[in-house]
Amino acid sequence: MSERFDCDNCKESLYGRKYIQSEDRPYCIPCYDSRFANTCDECKELIGHDARELFYEDRHYHEHCFRCFRCDRSLADEPFTSQEEELLCNDCYCNEFSSKCVACDETVMPGTRKLEYSGSTWHESCFICNSCKQPIGSKAFIPDKEDHYCVPCYENKFAPRCTRCKKTLAKGGVTYRDEPWHKECFVCTGCKTQLAGQPFTSREDSPYCLKCFGNLYAKKCEACSKPITGFSGGKYISFEERQWHQTCFTCSRCSTSLVGKGFFPENEEVLCRECNSDL
């Protein structure tokens, strides 16, 4: 008499029947499926031993149940995305959830390089300088209304240019007669010393430091022959066509200050009352 060969679960004979062995124990097909097969997350039916089974994040599916929740396309051999428990093909996901490039109006596919600015999205290759038309990428840029410029193009197009060297003035600088200058370009017309932050004056629209202006254009003191500029509140005395620093306006004989006093001109001299009476 032959030895019995039964299903480990239902104990029915397996002679002449298909069976599956698991952990060294034989099972008839119905028992194997009921005991070990997974339940399809979509149709809730068992996934039989002879069916192609697909799974994603602990969820199991029949091959024909593994489909896009929007367009019903099979995802068995297609890239897909999960959105709040729903499986979506890339096309449906992009149409519903992906941004569109504001330059070309095409969908920005997941995983592609993109740039986002002020609530808008661009393909990296579509975000270009409005002037040179080259992709800006990760470089610095400057927005101007609806346009965007790389820094060199913006400076070349919009930045003010120095009145002297004609090169762009990116930041800082000096304004003189409503015109922009680089600090290093704004110099005295005479000695070329930089005037930024220094007192200066001008003649015929040309700027001068006080020393050069005094040497070139100011009248000279009759007493010390130095320039009389009148800058910084300096006071001077003028008589006929002659001028004196206030401190230099003294009697030609006794050196007494004549400021606020009567004086007497005597040829090239000016005299106080006492010295004049001695004549």
mmCIF file of C-alpha atoms in Angstrom:
data_model
loop_
_atom_site.group_PDB
_atom_site.id
_atom_site.type_symbol
_atom_site.label_atom_id
_atom_site.label_comp_id
_atom_site.label_asym_id
_atom_site.label_seq_id
_atom_site.Cartn_x
_atom_site.Cartn_y
_atom_site.Cartn_z
ATOM 1 C CA MET A 1 0.000 0.000 0.000
ATOM 2 C CA SER A 2 1.485 3.431 -1.008
ATOM 3 C CA GLU A 3 2.141 6.209 1.523
ATOM 4 C CA ARG A 4 -0.440 9.030 1.683
ATOM 5 C CA PHE A 5 0.384 12.422 0.099
ATOM 6 C CA ASP A 6 -2.157 14.964 1.296
ATOM 7 C CA CYS A 7 -2.571 18.787 1.333
ATOM 8 C CA ASP A 8 -1.214 20.064 4.629
ATOM 9 C CA ASN A 9 -4.260 22.306 5.035
ATOM 10 C CA CYS A 10 -7.378 20.466 3.806
ATOM 11 C CA LYS A 11 -5.856 16.957 4.067
ATOM 12 C CA GLU A 12 -7.182 15.941 0.640
ATOM 13 C CA SER A 13 -4.979 13.714 -1.455
ATOM 14 C CA LEU A 14 -2.631 15.451 -3.861
ATOM 15 C CA TYR A 15 -2.040 12.426 -6.104
ATOM 16 C CA GLY A 16 -2.715 13.453 -9.689
ATOM 17 C CA ARG A 17 -3.257 17.113 -8.691
ATOM 18 C CA LYS A 18 -1.162 20.283 -8.963
ATOM 19 C CA TYR A 19 0.237 21.470 -5.722
ATOM 20 C CA ILE A 20 2.690 24.016 -4.338
ATOM 21 C CA GLN A 21 5.180 23.287 -1.617
ATOM 22 C CA SER A 22 5.875 25.977 0.962
ATOM 23 C CA GLU A 23 8.211 25.538 3.914
ATOM 24 C CA ASP A 24 8.502 21.830 3.027
ATOM 25 C CA ARG A 25 4.744 21.414 3.245
ATOM 26 C CA PRO A 26 2.526 20.595 0.225
ATOM 27 C CA TYR A 27 -0.656 22.548 -0.453
ATOM 28 C CA CYS A 28 -3.346 22.155 -3.068
ATOM 29 C CA ILE A 29 -3.768 25.231 -5.249
ATOM 30 C CA PRO A 30 -6.968 26.557 -3.574
ATOM 31 C CA CYS A 31 -5.456 26.158 -0.099
ATOM 32 C CA TYR A 32 -2.186 27.745 -1.138
ATOM 33 C CA ASP A 33 -3.937 30.781 -2.608
ATOM 34 C CA SER A 34 -6.236 31.218 0.393
ATOM 35 C CA ARG A 35 -3.367 30.817 2.831
ATOM 36 C CA PHE A 36 -0.506 32.693 1.177
ATOM 37 C CA ALA A 37 -1.796 34.863 -1.675
ATOM 38 C CA ASN A 38 -2.043 38.638 -1.202
ATOM 39 C CA THR A 39 -5.243 40.616 -1.681
ATOM 40 C CA CYS A 40 -5.321 43.137 -4.523
ATOM 41 C CA ASP A 41 -5.534 46.651 -3.101
ATOM 42 C CA GLU A 42 -7.736 47.722 -6.001
ATOM 43 C CA CYS A 43 -10.301 44.948 -6.572
ATOM 44 C CA LYS A 44 -9.931 43.326 -3.109
ATOM 45 C CA GLU A 45 -9.686 39.831 -4.613
ATOM 46 C CA LEU A 46 -6.900 37.323 -4.063
ATOM 47 C CA ILE A 47 -3.937 37.480 -6.388
ATOM 48 C CA GLY A 48 -3.607 33.845 -7.497
ATOM 49 C CA HIS A 49 -0.346 31.980 -7.665
ATOM 50 C CA ASP A 50 -0.387 32.055 -11.468
ATOM 51 C CA ALA A 51 -1.145 35.812 -11.780
ATOM 52 C CA ARG A 52 1.481 38.494 -12.250
ATOM 53 C CA GLU A 53 1.595 40.434 -9.025
ATOM 54 C CA LEU A 54 2.783 44.019 -8.695
ATOM 55 C CA PHE A 55 3.297 45.870 -5.447
ATOM 56 C CA TYR A 56 4.104 49.386 -4.318
ATOM 57 C CA GLU A 57 4.650 50.565 -0.728
ATOM 58 C CA ASP A 58 3.127 47.434 0.895
ATOM 59 C CA ARG A 59 0.183 47.493 -1.494
ATOM 60 C CA HIS A 60 -0.365 44.589 -3.884
ATOM 61 C CA TYR A 61 -2.133 44.588 -7.231
ATOM 62 C CA HIS A 62 -3.129 42.327 -10.065
ATOM 63 C CA GLU A 63 -1.286 43.388 -13.185
ATOM 64 C CA HIS A 64 -4.546 44.493 -14.786
ATOM 65 C CA CYS A 65 -5.514 46.457 -11.620
ATOM 66 C CA PHE A 66 -2.254 48.391 -11.459
ATOM 67 C CA ARG A 67 -3.525 51.353 -13.486
ATOM 68 C CA CYS A 68 -3.575 55.155 -13.483
ATOM 69 C CA PHE A 69 -6.455 56.447 -11.347
ATOM 70 C CA ARG A 70 -7.181 59.185 -13.910
ATOM 71 C CA CYS A 71 -6.783 57.809 -17.434
ATOM 72 C CA ASP A 72 -6.861 54.056 -16.590
ATOM 73 C CA ARG A 73 -3.576 53.446 -18.416
ATOM 74 C CA SER A 74 -1.669 50.369 -17.259
ATOM 75 C CA LEU A 75 1.278 51.275 -15.057
ATOM 76 C CA ALA A 76 2.861 47.819 -15.182
ATOM 77 C CA ASP A 77 5.730 49.013 -17.370
ATOM 78 C CA GLU A 78 5.295 52.781 -17.085
ATOM 79 C CA PRO A 79 6.788 55.401 -14.759
ATOM 80 C CA PHE A 80 4.217 56.626 -12.245
ATOM 81 C CA THR A 81 3.735 58.821 -9.177
ATOM 82 C CA SER A 82 1.702 58.364 -6.023
ATOM 83 C CA GLN A 83 -0.480 61.292 -4.988
ATOM 84 C CA GLU A 84 -2.459 60.850 -1.749
ATOM 85 C CA GLU A 85 -2.833 57.067 -2.173
ATOM 86 C CA GLU A 86 -3.692 57.420 -5.869
ATOM 87 C CA LEU A 87 -1.374 56.078 -8.559
ATOM 88 C CA LEU A 88 -0.966 58.425 -11.520
ATOM 89 C CA CYS A 89 0.920 58.102 -14.776
ATOM 90 C CA ASN A 90 3.428 60.878 -15.408
ATOM 91 C CA ASP A 91 1.188 62.600 -17.957
ATOM 92 C CA CYS A 92 -1.793 62.818 -15.600
ATOM 93 C CA TYR A 93 0.366 63.861 -12.676
ATOM 94 C CA CYS A 94 2.010 66.637 -14.692
ATOM 95 C CA ASN A 95 -1.284 67.880 -16.120
ATOM 96 C CA GLU A 96 -2.830 68.106 -12.670
ATOM 97 C CA PHE A 97 -0.001 68.925 -10.299
ATOM 98 C CA SER A 98 3.099 70.084 -12.190
ATOM 99 C CA SER A 99 3.832 73.696 -13.068
ATOM 100 C CA LYS A 100 4.008 75.021 -16.590
ATOM 101 C CA CYS A 101 7.017 76.970 -17.805
ATOM 102 C CA VAL A 102 5.968 80.597 -18.266
ATOM 103 C CA ALA A 103 8.349 80.915 -21.231
ATOM 104 C CA CYS A 104 7.382 77.926 -23.403
ATOM 105 C CA ASP A 105 4.062 76.936 -21.746
ATOM 106 C CA GLU A 106 5.235 73.304 -21.577
ATOM 107 C CA THR A 107 4.925 71.200 -18.428
ATOM 108 C CA VAL A 108 7.952 71.174 -16.141
ATOM 109 C CA MET A 109 8.373 67.427 -15.697
ATOM 110 C CA PRO A 110 9.175 66.045 -12.225
ATOM 111 C CA GLY A 111 12.903 65.649 -11.729
ATOM 112 C CA THR A 112 13.874 68.143 -14.430
ATOM 113 C CA ARG A 113 16.003 71.177 -13.614
ATOM 114 C CA LYS A 114 13.867 74.248 -13.133
ATOM 115 C CA LEU A 115 13.933 77.742 -11.695
ATOM 116 C CA GLU A 116 11.206 79.308 -9.569
ATOM 117 C CA TYR A 117 10.959 83.033 -8.936
ATOM 118 C CA SER A 118 8.136 85.268 -7.729
ATOM 119 C CA GLY A 119 5.529 82.516 -8.013
ATOM 120 C CA SER A 120 6.461 81.490 -11.581
ATOM 121 C CA THR A 121 8.360 78.489 -12.915
ATOM 122 C CA TRP A 122 10.767 78.096 -15.833
ATOM 123 C CA HIS A 123 12.695 75.247 -17.374
ATOM 124 C CA GLU A 124 16.316 76.005 -16.574
ATOM 125 C CA SER A 125 17.038 76.347 -20.296
ATOM 126 C CA CYS A 126 14.074 78.747 -20.742
ATOM 127 C CA PHE A 127 15.116 81.213 -18.029
ATOM 128 C CA ILE A 128 17.306 83.445 -20.163
ATOM 129 C CA CYS A 129 18.661 86.987 -20.091
ATOM 130 C CA ASN A 130 16.342 89.305 -21.987
ATOM 131 C CA SER A 131 19.336 90.989 -23.618
ATOM 132 C CA CYS A 132 21.978 88.367 -24.514
ATOM 133 C CA LYS A 133 19.446 85.488 -24.617
ATOM 134 C CA GLN A 134 21.816 83.185 -22.716
ATOM 135 C CA PRO A 135 20.478 80.894 -19.924
ATOM 136 C CA ILE A 136 20.982 82.545 -16.554
ATOM 137 C CA GLY A 137 21.078 79.253 -14.617
ATOM 138 C CA SER A 138 22.355 79.699 -11.077
ATOM 139 C CA LYS A 139 24.028 83.052 -11.788
ATOM 140 C CA ALA A 140 22.823 86.304 -10.252
ATOM 141 C CA PHE A 141 20.178 88.187 -12.193
ATOM 142 C CA ILE A 142 18.250 91.457 -11.938
ATOM 143 C CA PRO A 143 14.488 91.662 -12.637
ATOM 144 C CA ASP A 144 13.071 94.635 -14.520
ATOM 145 C CA LYS A 145 9.266 94.523 -14.700
ATOM 146 C CA GLU A 146 8.532 91.312 -16.657
ATOM 147 C CA ASP A 147 12.099 90.891 -17.928
ATOM 148 C CA HIS A 148 15.197 89.383 -16.349
ATOM 149 C CA TYR A 149 18.806 90.300 -17.055
ATOM 150 C CA CYS A 150 22.168 88.826 -16.193
ATOM 151 C CA VAL A 151 24.208 91.325 -14.195
ATOM 152 C CA PRO A 152 26.633 92.329 -17.026
ATOM 153 C CA CYS A 153 23.763 92.990 -19.455
ATOM 154 C CA TYR A 154 21.755 94.933 -16.889
ATOM 155 C CA GLU A 155 24.699 97.151 -16.020
ATOM 156 C CA ASN A 156 25.461 97.698 -19.682
ATOM 157 C CA LYS A 157 21.840 98.540 -20.492
ATOM 158 C CA PHE A 158 20.573 100.415 -17.435
ATOM 159 C CA ALA A 159 23.366 101.351 -15.040
ATOM 160 C CA PRO A 160 24.482 105.014 -15.196
ATOM 161 C CA ARG A 161 27.821 105.720 -16.827
ATOM 162 C CA CYS A 162 30.572 107.794 -15.301
ATOM 163 C CA THR A 163 30.770 111.259 -16.864
ATOM 164 C CA ARG A 164 34.552 111.021 -17.099
ATOM 165 C CA CYS A 165 35.455 107.422 -18.051
ATOM 166 C CA LYS A 166 32.061 106.430 -19.546
ATOM 167 C CA LYS A 167 32.163 103.052 -17.776
ATOM 168 C CA THR A 168 29.112 101.747 -15.877
ATOM 169 C CA LEU A 169 28.612 102.896 -12.317
ATOM 170 C CA ALA A 170 27.383 99.793 -10.486
ATOM 171 C CA LYS A 171 27.146 101.286 -6.992
ATOM 172 C CA GLY A 172 28.258 104.258 -4.962
ATOM 173 C CA GLY A 173 29.856 107.105 -6.819
ATOM 174 C CA VAL A 174 29.382 110.862 -6.720
ATOM 175 C CA THR A 175 26.733 113.101 -8.276
ATOM 176 C CA TYR A 176 27.913 116.493 -9.508
ATOM 177 C CA ARG A 177 25.620 118.786 -11.488
ATOM 178 C CA ASP A 178 23.146 115.901 -11.756
ATOM 179 C CA GLU A 179 25.759 113.725 -13.459
ATOM 180 C CA PRO A 180 27.250 110.469 -12.065
ATOM 181 C CA TRP A 181 30.966 109.973 -11.451
ATOM 182 C CA HIS A 182 33.109 107.192 -10.009
ATOM 183 C CA LYS A 183 34.680 108.446 -6.786
ATOM 184 C CA GLU A 184 38.120 107.863 -8.264
ATOM 185 C CA CYS A 185 37.129 109.811 -11.405
ATOM 186 C CA PHE A 186 35.794 112.864 -9.589
ATOM 187 C CA VAL A 187 39.046 114.790 -9.161
ATOM 188 C CA CYS A 188 40.296 118.353 -9.011
ATOM 189 C CA THR A 189 40.767 119.822 -12.480
ATOM 190 C CA GLY A 190 44.067 121.297 -11.343
ATOM 191 C CA CYS A 191 45.964 118.807 -9.146
ATOM 192 C CA LYS A 192 43.837 115.665 -9.854
ATOM 193 C CA THR A 193 43.256 114.999 -6.147
ATOM 194 C CA GLN A 194 40.039 113.040 -5.457
ATOM 195 C CA LEU A 195 37.305 115.393 -4.284
ATOM 196 C CA ALA A 196 34.790 112.878 -2.862
ATOM 197 C CA GLY A 197 34.138 113.826 0.772
ATOM 198 C CA GLN A 198 36.269 116.975 0.480
ATOM 199 C CA PRO A 199 35.174 120.623 0.208
ATOM 200 C CA PHE A 200 35.515 121.898 -3.356
ATOM 201 C CA THR A 201 34.235 124.589 -5.664
ATOM 202 C CA SER A 202 33.885 125.005 -9.400
ATOM 203 C CA ARG A 203 34.606 127.371 -12.217
ATOM 204 C CA GLU A 204 32.967 127.065 -15.634
ATOM 205 C CA ASP A 205 31.509 123.687 -14.548
ATOM 206 C CA SER A 206 34.958 122.286 -13.695
ATOM 207 C CA PRO A 207 35.533 121.176 -10.069
ATOM 208 C CA TYR A 208 38.569 122.377 -8.114
ATOM 209 C CA CYS A 209 39.934 121.707 -4.663
ATOM 210 C CA LEU A 210 40.063 124.878 -2.576
ATOM 211 C CA LYS A 211 43.819 125.168 -2.815
ATOM 212 C CA CYS A 212 43.912 125.007 -6.615
ATOM 213 C CA PHE A 213 40.944 127.305 -6.983
ATOM 214 C CA GLY A 214 42.563 129.854 -4.699
ATOM 215 C CA ASN A 215 45.904 129.694 -6.509
ATOM 216 C CA LEU A 216 44.324 129.921 -9.947
ATOM 217 C CA TYR A 217 41.414 132.300 -9.556
ATOM 218 C CA ALA A 218 41.193 133.972 -6.142
ATOM 219 C CA LYS A 219 42.370 137.510 -5.581
ATOM 220 C CA LYS A 220 45.514 137.934 -3.515
ATOM 221 C CA CYS A 221 45.789 139.629 -0.168
ATOM 222 C CA GLU A 222 47.601 142.963 -0.428
ATOM 223 C CA ALA A 223 49.503 142.167 2.748
ATOM 224 C CA CYS A 224 50.499 138.478 2.561
ATOM 225 C CA SER A 225 49.933 137.819 -1.158
ATOM 226 C CA LYS A 226 48.062 134.607 -0.370
ATOM 227 C CA PRO A 227 44.690 133.851 -2.027
ATOM 228 C CA ILE A 228 41.520 135.236 -0.519
ATOM 229 C CA THR A 229 38.903 132.536 -1.037
ATOM 230 C CA GLY A 230 36.184 133.429 1.411
ATOM 231 C CA PHE A 231 35.520 129.687 2.022
ATOM 232 C CA SER A 232 34.595 128.280 5.420
ATOM 233 C CA GLY A 233 33.334 131.641 6.614
ATOM 234 C CA GLY A 234 36.644 133.442 6.050
ATOM 235 C CA LYS A 235 36.204 137.224 6.169
ATOM 236 C CA TYR A 236 38.083 139.800 4.153
ATOM 237 C CA ILE A 237 38.270 143.548 3.652
ATOM 238 C CA SER A 238 37.847 145.156 0.268
ATOM 239 C CA PHE A 239 38.816 148.728 -0.542
ATOM 240 C CA GLU A 240 38.740 150.143 -4.024
ATOM 241 C CA GLU A 241 40.314 147.318 -6.036
ATOM 242 C CA ARG A 242 42.399 145.894 -3.211
ATOM 243 C CA GLN A 243 41.555 143.104 -0.758
ATOM 244 C CA TRP A 244 42.985 141.926 2.543
ATOM 245 C CA HIS A 245 42.414 138.982 4.815
ATOM 246 C CA GLN A 246 40.711 140.368 7.885
ATOM 247 C CA THR A 247 43.705 139.402 10.005
ATOM 248 C CA CYS A 248 46.040 141.067 7.504
ATOM 249 C CA PHE A 249 44.194 144.399 7.414
ATOM 250 C CA THR A 250 46.560 146.352 9.665
ATOM 251 C CA CYS A 251 48.280 149.714 9.710
ATOM 252 C CA SER A 252 51.262 149.671 7.344
ATOM 253 C CA ARG A 253 53.341 151.501 9.960
ATOM 254 C CA CYS A 254 52.400 150.215 13.445
ATOM 255 C CA SER A 255 50.590 146.975 12.479
ATOM 256 C CA THR A 256 47.502 147.887 14.522
ATOM 257 C CA SER A 257 44.392 146.096 13.258
ATOM 258 C CA LEU A 258 42.203 148.401 11.211
ATOM 259 C CA VAL A 259 39.117 146.152 11.238
ATOM 260 C CA GLY A 260 36.134 148.229 12.288
ATOM 261 C CA LYS A 261 38.222 151.358 12.556
ATOM 262 C CA GLY A 262 38.810 154.359 10.398
ATOM 263 C CA PHE A 263 41.887 154.258 8.168
ATOM 264 C CA PHE A 264 43.659 156.457 5.679
ATOM 265 C CA PRO A 265 45.053 155.302 2.342
ATOM 266 C CA GLU A 266 48.469 156.693 1.577
ATOM 267 C CA ASN A 267 49.692 155.632 -1.828
ATOM 268 C CA GLU A 268 50.084 151.833 -1.441
ATOM 269 C CA GLU A 269 49.820 151.990 2.338
ATOM 270 C CA VAL A 270 46.872 152.071 4.722
ATOM 271 C CA LEU A 271 47.373 153.945 7.976
ATOM 272 C CA CYS A 272 45.627 154.194 11.308
ATOM 273 C CA ARG A 273 44.515 157.591 12.562
ATOM 274 C CA GLU A 274 47.601 158.057 14.806
ATOM 275 C CA CYS A 275 50.176 157.159 12.140
ATOM 276 C CA ASN A 276 48.400 159.343 9.615
ATOM 277 C CA SER A 277 48.500 162.338 11.999
ATOM 278 C CA ASP A 278 52.265 161.924 12.364
ATOM 279 C CA LEU A 279 52.780 162.572 8.691
#
